[in-house]
Amino acid sequence: NTYADKTIYNFTEMTRNIGTFTAAGVDLQTSVDSIQGIANLAAVSGSSSLQASTAMYQLSQAIAAGTVKLMDWNSVVNAGMGGAVFQDALIRTSEHLKTGAKAAIEAKGSFRESLQEGWLTTEVLTETLKQFALNVDTAEDYEKAMQDLVSQGYTQEEAKNIVDMAKTAMDAATKVKTFTQLIDTLKEALGSGWAQSWRTIIGDFEEAKELWTEVSDVLSNAINDSSQARNDMLQGWSDLGGRQAIIDGLKA
């Protein structure tokens, strides 16, 4: 929610797409990071939130299959997000994880054709998307991200390229460029505020479950008591011959 408020992307769309990633077998935190990464990538690529959503869905299907194939990549390209920025980031991650991107590209002659070699695995994809979602808002965040990447085995130059890429992408995602984006961003902020208000009134998941269960019990009991009284009365009426009298009357 905090991320959606800061960016031009819709909270509801993002949570729905997080669901597609978790359904594909990705853990929750990696799914959240991946969706934020796709949103940032869409922003730096100039794609809309709808295009980003389409790419998110297609990539979730690829994750479920284990690798990103050419058909999946075509969806990313059609969403306007398959440019050099994303390709270079994926290749760098692949080389770091030793899945053989450069060798496959050299053998097949192009990035697109190399995908049939299976080097673009779920891990390569999610790790790359997490890089686009790195938190580099402050100088301290920037330095920490650099240190984390170096500790993972990236060179200083690679770490700097990754962190700079994340900063550029986040800046693109948080900069409002049109009136429509302005309205969407304000709606997100307003929605988040009201969500917190209703959470305070109704409660969180556990509190709301307890509250509405109690309400349900009270109303169900009232309805059941009313139904029982009505049915008892009708049964007495039937037992005393009222039902048969009506049937005989209709026959007559």
PDB file of C-alpha atoms in Angstrom:
ATOM      1  CA  ASN A   1       0.000   0.000   0.000  1.00  0.00           C
ATOM      2  CA  THR A   2       2.835   2.373   0.867  1.00  0.00           C
ATOM      3  CA  TYR A   3       4.480   1.643  -2.470  1.00  0.00           C
ATOM      4  CA  ALA A   4       1.226   2.093  -4.411  1.00  0.00           C
ATOM      5  CA  ASP A   5       0.631   5.459  -2.709  1.00  0.00           C
ATOM      6  CA  LYS A   6       4.053   6.710  -3.807  1.00  0.00           C
ATOM      7  CA  THR A   7       3.718   5.524  -7.397  1.00  0.00           C
ATOM      8  CA  ILE A   8       1.317   5.770 -10.317  1.00  0.00           C
ATOM      9  CA  TYR A   9       0.265   2.127  -9.928  1.00  0.00           C
ATOM     10  CA  ASN A  10      -3.004   0.764  -8.607  1.00  0.00           C
ATOM     11  CA  PHE A  11      -2.992  -1.114  -5.279  1.00  0.00           C
ATOM     12  CA  THR A  12      -5.817  -3.468  -6.295  1.00  0.00           C
ATOM     13  CA  GLU A  13      -4.061  -4.418  -9.545  1.00  0.00           C
ATOM     14  CA  MET A  14      -0.810  -5.021  -7.706  1.00  0.00           C
ATOM     15  CA  THR A  15      -2.321  -7.265  -5.026  1.00  0.00           C
ATOM     16  CA  ARG A  16      -4.163  -9.269  -7.693  1.00  0.00           C
ATOM     17  CA  ASN A  17      -0.901  -9.796  -9.562  1.00  0.00           C
ATOM     18  CA  ILE A  18       0.928 -10.724  -6.355  1.00  0.00           C
ATOM     19  CA  GLY A  19      -1.704 -13.454  -6.071  1.00  0.00           C
ATOM     20  CA  THR A  20      -0.808 -14.799  -9.516  1.00  0.00           C
ATOM     21  CA  PHE A  21       2.850 -15.011  -8.487  1.00  0.00           C
ATOM     22  CA  THR A  22       2.154 -16.799  -5.203  1.00  0.00           C
ATOM     23  CA  ALA A  23      -0.179 -19.179  -7.046  1.00  0.00           C
ATOM     24  CA  ALA A  24       2.754 -19.955  -9.351  1.00  0.00           C
ATOM     25  CA  GLY A  25       4.779 -21.059  -6.320  1.00  0.00           C
ATOM     26  CA  VAL A  26       6.763 -17.897  -5.528  1.00  0.00           C
ATOM     27  CA  ASP A  27       7.000 -16.989  -1.841  1.00  0.00           C
ATOM     28  CA  LEU A  28       5.104 -13.899  -0.694  1.00  0.00           C
ATOM     29  CA  GLN A  29       8.036 -11.518  -0.144  1.00  0.00           C
ATOM     30  CA  THR A  30       9.637 -12.398  -3.492  1.00  0.00           C
ATOM     31  CA  SER A  31       6.231 -11.930  -5.155  1.00  0.00           C
ATOM     32  CA  VAL A  32       5.838  -8.472  -3.615  1.00  0.00           C
ATOM     33  CA  ASP A  33       9.371  -7.482  -4.682  1.00  0.00           C
ATOM     34  CA  SER A  34       8.805  -8.870  -8.175  1.00  0.00           C
ATOM     35  CA  ILE A  35       5.558  -6.962  -8.692  1.00  0.00           C
ATOM     36  CA  GLN A  36       7.167  -3.741  -7.484  1.00  0.00           C
ATOM     37  CA  GLY A  37      10.071  -4.455  -9.825  1.00  0.00           C
ATOM     38  CA  ILE A  38       7.753  -4.933 -12.809  1.00  0.00           C
ATOM     39  CA  ALA A  39       5.920  -1.716 -11.941  1.00  0.00           C
ATOM     40  CA  ASN A  40       9.218   0.187 -11.765  1.00  0.00           C
ATOM     41  CA  LEU A  41      10.393  -1.424 -15.000  1.00  0.00           C
ATOM     42  CA  ALA A  42       7.121  -0.402 -16.675  1.00  0.00           C
ATOM     43  CA  ALA A  43       7.634   3.162 -15.501  1.00  0.00           C
ATOM     44  CA  VAL A  44      11.178   3.418 -16.825  1.00  0.00           C
ATOM     45  CA  SER A  45      10.020   1.781 -20.088  1.00  0.00           C
ATOM     46  CA  GLY A  46       7.102   4.200 -20.467  1.00  0.00           C
ATOM     47  CA  SER A  47       4.465   1.463 -20.211  1.00  0.00           C
ATOM     48  CA  SER A  48       1.050   1.938 -18.602  1.00  0.00           C
ATOM     49  CA  SER A  49      -0.198   0.168 -15.492  1.00  0.00           C
ATOM     50  CA  LEU A  50      -2.494  -1.938 -17.701  1.00  0.00           C
ATOM     51  CA  GLN A  51       0.447  -3.066 -19.819  1.00  0.00           C
ATOM     52  CA  ALA A  52       2.405  -3.817 -16.647  1.00  0.00           C
ATOM     53  CA  SER A  53      -0.499  -5.908 -15.360  1.00  0.00           C
ATOM     54  CA  THR A  54      -0.568  -7.950 -18.574  1.00  0.00           C
ATOM     55  CA  ALA A  55       3.171  -8.584 -18.344  1.00  0.00           C
ATOM     56  CA  MET A  56       2.843  -9.550 -14.673  1.00  0.00           C
ATOM     57  CA  TYR A  57       0.229 -12.177 -15.483  1.00  0.00           C
ATOM     58  CA  GLN A  58       2.208 -13.678 -18.358  1.00  0.00           C
ATOM     59  CA  LEU A  59       5.403 -13.827 -16.323  1.00  0.00           C
ATOM     60  CA  SER A  60       3.555 -15.568 -13.498  1.00  0.00           C
ATOM     61  CA  GLN A  61       2.592 -18.291 -15.967  1.00  0.00           C
ATOM     62  CA  ALA A  62       6.214 -18.589 -17.043  1.00  0.00           C
ATOM     63  CA  ILE A  63       7.297 -18.869 -13.415  1.00  0.00           C
ATOM     64  CA  ALA A  64       4.862 -21.723 -12.893  1.00  0.00           C
ATOM     65  CA  ALA A  65       6.470 -23.476 -15.872  1.00  0.00           C
ATOM     66  CA  GLY A  66       9.989 -22.881 -14.502  1.00  0.00           C
ATOM     67  CA  THR A  67      11.480 -20.850 -17.369  1.00  0.00           C
ATOM     68  CA  VAL A  68      10.573 -17.872 -19.550  1.00  0.00           C
ATOM     69  CA  LYS A  69      10.130 -18.963 -23.159  1.00  0.00           C
ATOM     70  CA  LEU A  70       9.827 -16.900 -26.326  1.00  0.00           C
ATOM     71  CA  MET A  71       6.001 -16.770 -26.130  1.00  0.00           C
ATOM     72  CA  ASP A  72       6.234 -15.319 -22.603  1.00  0.00           C
ATOM     73  CA  TRP A  73       8.897 -12.860 -23.671  1.00  0.00           C
ATOM     74  CA  ASN A  74       6.732 -11.690 -26.578  1.00  0.00           C
ATOM     75  CA  SER A  75       4.113 -10.580 -24.040  1.00  0.00           C
ATOM     76  CA  VAL A  76       6.755  -8.537 -22.229  1.00  0.00           C
ATOM     77  CA  VAL A  77       7.815  -6.975 -25.541  1.00  0.00           C
ATOM     78  CA  ASN A  78       4.186  -6.228 -26.473  1.00  0.00           C
ATOM     79  CA  ALA A  79       3.825  -4.470 -23.120  1.00  0.00           C
ATOM     80  CA  GLY A  80       6.723  -2.221 -24.129  1.00  0.00           C
ATOM     81  CA  MET A  81       9.018  -3.601 -21.429  1.00  0.00           C
ATOM     82  CA  GLY A  82      11.384  -5.866 -23.379  1.00  0.00           C
ATOM     83  CA  GLY A  83      14.041  -3.291 -24.196  1.00  0.00           C
ATOM     84  CA  ALA A  84      17.775  -3.204 -23.554  1.00  0.00           C
ATOM     85  CA  VAL A  85      17.403  -2.149 -19.911  1.00  0.00           C
ATOM     86  CA  PHE A  86      15.536  -5.335 -18.959  1.00  0.00           C
ATOM     87  CA  GLN A  87      17.566  -7.583 -21.278  1.00  0.00           C
ATOM     88  CA  ASP A  88      20.901  -6.374 -19.905  1.00  0.00           C
ATOM     89  CA  ALA A  89      19.677  -6.795 -16.321  1.00  0.00           C
ATOM     90  CA  LEU A  90      18.523 -10.364 -17.006  1.00  0.00           C
ATOM     91  CA  ILE A  91      21.809 -11.286 -18.694  1.00  0.00           C
ATOM     92  CA  ARG A  92      23.811  -9.850 -15.781  1.00  0.00           C
ATOM     93  CA  THR A  93      21.777 -11.858 -13.253  1.00  0.00           C
ATOM     94  CA  SER A  94      22.063 -14.994 -15.375  1.00  0.00           C
ATOM     95  CA  GLU A  95      25.832 -14.707 -15.508  1.00  0.00           C
ATOM     96  CA  HIS A  96      25.906 -14.174 -11.748  1.00  0.00           C
ATOM     97  CA  LEU A  97      23.759 -17.281 -11.180  1.00  0.00           C
ATOM     98  CA  LYS A  98      25.652 -19.171 -13.911  1.00  0.00           C
ATOM     99  CA  THR A  99      22.658 -20.179 -16.050  1.00  0.00           C
ATOM    100  CA  GLY A 100      24.529 -19.369 -19.286  1.00  0.00           C
ATOM    101  CA  ALA A 101      22.835 -16.375 -20.895  1.00  0.00           C
ATOM    102  CA  LYS A 102      25.854 -15.075 -22.835  1.00  0.00           C
ATOM    103  CA  ALA A 103      26.780 -18.518 -24.159  1.00  0.00           C
ATOM    104  CA  ALA A 104      23.184 -19.131 -25.266  1.00  0.00           C
ATOM    105  CA  ILE A 105      22.943 -15.735 -26.986  1.00  0.00           C
ATOM    106  CA  GLU A 106      26.259 -16.321 -28.754  1.00  0.00           C
ATOM    107  CA  ALA A 107      25.133 -19.768 -29.896  1.00  0.00           C
ATOM    108  CA  LYS A 108      21.668 -18.672 -31.088  1.00  0.00           C
ATOM    109  CA  GLY A 109      22.577 -15.222 -32.375  1.00  0.00           C
ATOM    110  CA  SER A 110      20.011 -13.159 -30.467  1.00  0.00           C
ATOM    111  CA  PHE A 111      18.421 -12.660 -27.071  1.00  0.00           C
ATOM    112  CA  ARG A 112      15.026 -13.847 -28.330  1.00  0.00           C
ATOM    113  CA  GLU A 113      16.257 -17.079 -29.893  1.00  0.00           C
ATOM    114  CA  SER A 114      18.475 -17.873 -26.913  1.00  0.00           C
ATOM    115  CA  LEU A 115      15.442 -18.225 -24.633  1.00  0.00           C
ATOM    116  CA  GLN A 116      14.784 -21.727 -25.995  1.00  0.00           C
ATOM    117  CA  GLU A 117      17.974 -22.793 -24.180  1.00  0.00           C
ATOM    118  CA  GLY A 118      16.170 -22.284 -20.867  1.00  0.00           C
ATOM    119  CA  TRP A 119      18.697 -19.949 -19.241  1.00  0.00           C
ATOM    120  CA  LEU A 120      15.973 -17.455 -18.173  1.00  0.00           C
ATOM    121  CA  THR A 121      14.850 -19.414 -15.134  1.00  0.00           C
ATOM    122  CA  THR A 122      12.402 -18.432 -12.410  1.00  0.00           C
ATOM    123  CA  GLU A 123      15.303 -17.501 -10.132  1.00  0.00           C
ATOM    124  CA  VAL A 124      16.968 -15.295 -12.760  1.00  0.00           C
ATOM    125  CA  LEU A 125      13.663 -13.514 -13.419  1.00  0.00           C
ATOM    126  CA  THR A 126      12.649 -12.926  -9.791  1.00  0.00           C
ATOM    127  CA  GLU A 127      16.166 -11.870  -8.729  1.00  0.00           C
ATOM    128  CA  THR A 128      16.293  -9.341 -11.575  1.00  0.00           C
ATOM    129  CA  LEU A 129      12.849  -7.953 -10.746  1.00  0.00           C
ATOM    130  CA  LYS A 130      13.897  -7.616  -7.088  1.00  0.00           C
ATOM    131  CA  GLN A 131      16.800  -5.476  -8.261  1.00  0.00           C
ATOM    132  CA  PHE A 132      14.383  -3.059  -9.940  1.00  0.00           C
ATOM    133  CA  ALA A 133      12.514  -2.821  -6.615  1.00  0.00           C
ATOM    134  CA  LEU A 134      15.550  -2.020  -4.433  1.00  0.00           C
ATOM    135  CA  ASN A 135      14.934   0.724  -1.879  1.00  0.00           C
ATOM    136  CA  VAL A 136      17.436   3.493  -2.658  1.00  0.00           C
ATOM    137  CA  ASP A 137      15.532   6.548  -1.412  1.00  0.00           C
ATOM    138  CA  THR A 138      18.363   7.849   0.781  1.00  0.00           C
ATOM    139  CA  ALA A 139      22.171   7.831   0.667  1.00  0.00           C
ATOM    140  CA  GLU A 140      22.147   5.230   3.462  1.00  0.00           C
ATOM    141  CA  ASP A 141      19.754   2.999   1.499  1.00  0.00           C
ATOM    142  CA  TYR A 142      21.923   3.395  -1.590  1.00  0.00           C
ATOM    143  CA  GLU A 143      25.078   2.388   0.277  1.00  0.00           C
ATOM    144  CA  LYS A 144      23.379  -0.551   1.988  1.00  0.00           C
ATOM    145  CA  ALA A 145      22.048  -1.852  -1.350  1.00  0.00           C
ATOM    146  CA  MET A 146      25.558  -1.592  -2.785  1.00  0.00           C
ATOM    147  CA  GLN A 147      27.035  -3.561   0.122  1.00  0.00           C
ATOM    148  CA  ASP A 148      24.344  -6.245  -0.091  1.00  0.00           C
ATOM    149  CA  LEU A 149      24.968  -6.787  -3.802  1.00  0.00           C
ATOM    150  CA  VAL A 150      28.757  -6.949  -3.364  1.00  0.00           C
ATOM    151  CA  SER A 151      28.287  -9.482  -0.556  1.00  0.00           C
ATOM    152  CA  GLN A 152      26.224 -11.599  -2.989  1.00  0.00           C
ATOM    153  CA  GLY A 153      29.196 -11.739  -5.358  1.00  0.00           C
ATOM    154  CA  TYR A 154      28.577  -8.849  -7.752  1.00  0.00           C
ATOM    155  CA  THR A 155      31.509  -6.580  -8.599  1.00  0.00           C
ATOM    156  CA  GLN A 156      31.514  -2.958  -7.428  1.00  0.00           C
ATOM    157  CA  GLU A 157      30.761  -1.825 -10.992  1.00  0.00           C
ATOM    158  CA  GLU A 158      27.890  -4.288 -11.387  1.00  0.00           C
ATOM    159  CA  ALA A 159      26.467  -3.329  -7.990  1.00  0.00           C
ATOM    160  CA  LYS A 160      26.608   0.366  -8.909  1.00  0.00           C
ATOM    161  CA  ASN A 161      24.873  -0.293 -12.235  1.00  0.00           C
ATOM    162  CA  ILE A 162      22.112  -2.265 -10.493  1.00  0.00           C
ATOM    163  CA  VAL A 163      21.542   0.354  -7.787  1.00  0.00           C
ATOM    164  CA  ASP A 164      21.577   3.223 -10.291  1.00  0.00           C
ATOM    165  CA  MET A 165      19.081   1.298 -12.430  1.00  0.00           C
ATOM    166  CA  ALA A 166      16.795   0.824  -9.411  1.00  0.00           C
ATOM    167  CA  LYS A 167      17.014   4.517  -8.525  1.00  0.00           C
ATOM    168  CA  THR A 168      16.149   5.571 -12.076  1.00  0.00           C
ATOM    169  CA  ALA A 169      13.229   3.125 -12.210  1.00  0.00           C
ATOM    170  CA  MET A 170      11.831   4.229  -8.838  1.00  0.00           C
ATOM    171  CA  ASP A 171      12.108   7.887  -9.847  1.00  0.00           C
ATOM    172  CA  ALA A 172      10.179   7.096 -13.035  1.00  0.00           C
ATOM    173  CA  ALA A 173       7.482   5.235 -11.077  1.00  0.00           C
ATOM    174  CA  THR A 174       6.967   8.053  -8.575  1.00  0.00           C
ATOM    175  CA  LYS A 175       6.980  10.982 -10.982  1.00  0.00           C
ATOM    176  CA  VAL A 176       3.440  12.014 -11.987  1.00  0.00           C
ATOM    177  CA  LYS A 177       3.491  12.970 -15.644  1.00  0.00           C
ATOM    178  CA  THR A 178      -0.182  13.292 -16.664  1.00  0.00           C
ATOM    179  CA  PHE A 179      -3.479  14.484 -15.206  1.00  0.00           C
ATOM    180  CA  THR A 180      -4.806  10.912 -15.285  1.00  0.00           C
ATOM    181  CA  GLN A 181      -1.818   9.709 -13.263  1.00  0.00           C
ATOM    182  CA  LEU A 182      -2.373  12.567 -10.817  1.00  0.00           C
ATOM    183  CA  ILE A 183      -5.988  11.501 -10.234  1.00  0.00           C
ATOM    184  CA  ASP A 184      -4.967   7.841  -9.869  1.00  0.00           C
ATOM    185  CA  THR A 185      -2.249   8.714  -7.363  1.00  0.00           C
ATOM    186  CA  LEU A 186      -4.590  10.882  -5.302  1.00  0.00           C
ATOM    187  CA  LYS A 187      -7.221   8.117  -5.334  1.00  0.00           C
ATOM    188  CA  GLU A 188      -4.646   5.664  -4.015  1.00  0.00           C
ATOM    189  CA  ALA A 189      -3.653   7.986  -1.175  1.00  0.00           C
ATOM    190  CA  LEU A 190      -7.304   8.649  -0.315  1.00  0.00           C
ATOM    191  CA  GLY A 191      -8.116   4.930  -0.428  1.00  0.00           C
ATOM    192  CA  SER A 192      -5.232   4.047   1.866  1.00  0.00           C
ATOM    193  CA  GLY A 193      -6.351   6.641   4.402  1.00  0.00           C
ATOM    194  CA  TRP A 194      -9.899   5.300   4.472  1.00  0.00           C
ATOM    195  CA  ALA A 195      -8.646   1.714   4.620  1.00  0.00           C
ATOM    196  CA  GLN A 196      -6.789   2.577   7.815  1.00  0.00           C
ATOM    197  CA  SER A 197      -9.867   4.327   9.208  1.00  0.00           C
ATOM    198  CA  TRP A 198     -12.076   1.289   8.602  1.00  0.00           C
ATOM    199  CA  ARG A 199      -9.419  -1.006   9.995  1.00  0.00           C
ATOM    200  CA  THR A 200      -9.487   1.050  13.203  1.00  0.00           C
ATOM    201  CA  ILE A 201     -13.296   0.806  13.370  1.00  0.00           C
ATOM    202  CA  ILE A 202     -13.818  -2.782  12.197  1.00  0.00           C
ATOM    203  CA  GLY A 203     -10.454  -4.194  13.262  1.00  0.00           C
ATOM    204  CA  ASP A 204      -7.761  -6.247  11.604  1.00  0.00           C
ATOM    205  CA  PHE A 205      -8.349  -9.753  10.222  1.00  0.00           C
ATOM    206  CA  GLU A 206      -8.651 -11.474  13.603  1.00  0.00           C
ATOM    207  CA  GLU A 207     -10.691  -8.667  15.207  1.00  0.00           C
ATOM    208  CA  ALA A 208     -13.029  -8.414  12.217  1.00  0.00           C
ATOM    209  CA  LYS A 209     -13.525 -12.189  12.221  1.00  0.00           C
ATOM    210  CA  GLU A 210     -14.553 -12.091  15.874  1.00  0.00           C
ATOM    211  CA  LEU A 211     -16.815  -9.047  15.390  1.00  0.00           C
ATOM    212  CA  TRP A 212     -18.708 -10.313  12.347  1.00  0.00           C
ATOM    213  CA  THR A 213     -19.023 -13.821  13.759  1.00  0.00           C
ATOM    214  CA  GLU A 214     -20.755 -12.366  16.814  1.00  0.00           C
ATOM    215  CA  VAL A 215     -23.023 -10.229  14.632  1.00  0.00           C
ATOM    216  CA  SER A 216     -23.826 -13.272  12.501  1.00  0.00           C
ATOM    217  CA  ASP A 217     -24.631 -15.357  15.565  1.00  0.00           C
ATOM    218  CA  VAL A 218     -27.024 -12.729  16.970  1.00  0.00           C
ATOM    219  CA  LEU A 219     -28.844 -12.167  13.669  1.00  0.00           C
ATOM    220  CA  SER A 220     -28.939 -15.892  12.865  1.00  0.00           C
ATOM    221  CA  ASN A 221     -30.469 -16.637  16.264  1.00  0.00           C
ATOM    222  CA  ALA A 222     -33.118 -13.949  15.761  1.00  0.00           C
ATOM    223  CA  ILE A 223     -33.966 -15.302  12.306  1.00  0.00           C
ATOM    224  CA  ASN A 224     -34.004 -18.894  13.555  1.00  0.00           C
ATOM    225  CA  ASP A 225     -36.301 -18.001  16.497  1.00  0.00           C
ATOM    226  CA  SER A 226     -38.670 -16.182  14.149  1.00  0.00           C
ATOM    227  CA  SER A 227     -38.644 -19.069  11.687  1.00  0.00           C
ATOM    228  CA  GLN A 228     -39.279 -21.584  14.464  1.00  0.00           C
ATOM    229  CA  ALA A 229     -42.266 -19.616  15.808  1.00  0.00           C
ATOM    230  CA  ARG A 230     -43.793 -19.328  12.335  1.00  0.00           C
ATOM    231  CA  ASN A 231     -43.247 -22.982  11.518  1.00  0.00           C
ATOM    232  CA  ASP A 232     -44.679 -24.097  14.894  1.00  0.00           C
ATOM    233  CA  MET A 233     -47.802 -22.019  14.236  1.00  0.00           C
ATOM    234  CA  LEU A 234     -48.189 -23.435  10.707  1.00  0.00           C
ATOM    235  CA  GLN A 235     -47.646 -26.974  11.950  1.00  0.00           C
ATOM    236  CA  GLY A 236     -50.388 -26.510  14.577  1.00  0.00           C
ATOM    237  CA  TRP A 237     -52.702 -25.099  11.933  1.00  0.00           C
ATOM    238  CA  SER A 238     -51.969 -28.102   9.695  1.00  0.00           C
ATOM    239  CA  ASP A 239     -52.410 -30.608  12.540  1.00  0.00           C
ATOM    240  CA  LEU A 240     -55.850 -29.154  13.392  1.00  0.00           C
ATOM    241  CA  GLY A 241     -57.023 -29.673   9.800  1.00  0.00           C
ATOM    242  CA  GLY A 242     -56.452 -26.198   8.407  1.00  0.00           C
ATOM    243  CA  ARG A 243     -54.329 -27.408   5.504  1.00  0.00           C
ATOM    244  CA  GLN A 244     -56.843 -30.104   4.542  1.00  0.00           C
ATOM    245  CA  ALA A 245     -59.690 -27.608   4.786  1.00  0.00           C
ATOM    246  CA  ILE A 246     -57.978 -25.331   2.244  1.00  0.00           C
ATOM    247  CA  ILE A 247     -57.326 -28.257  -0.103  1.00  0.00           C
ATOM    248  CA  ASP A 248     -60.957 -29.340   0.145  1.00  0.00           C
ATOM    249  CA  GLY A 249     -62.087 -25.800  -0.431  1.00  0.00           C
ATOM    250  CA  LEU A 250     -59.961 -25.499  -3.589  1.00  0.00           C
ATOM    251  CA  LYS A 251     -61.310 -28.819  -4.868  1.00  0.00           C
ATOM    252  CA  ALA A 252     -64.877 -27.643  -4.277  1.00  0.00           C
TER     253      ALA A 252
END
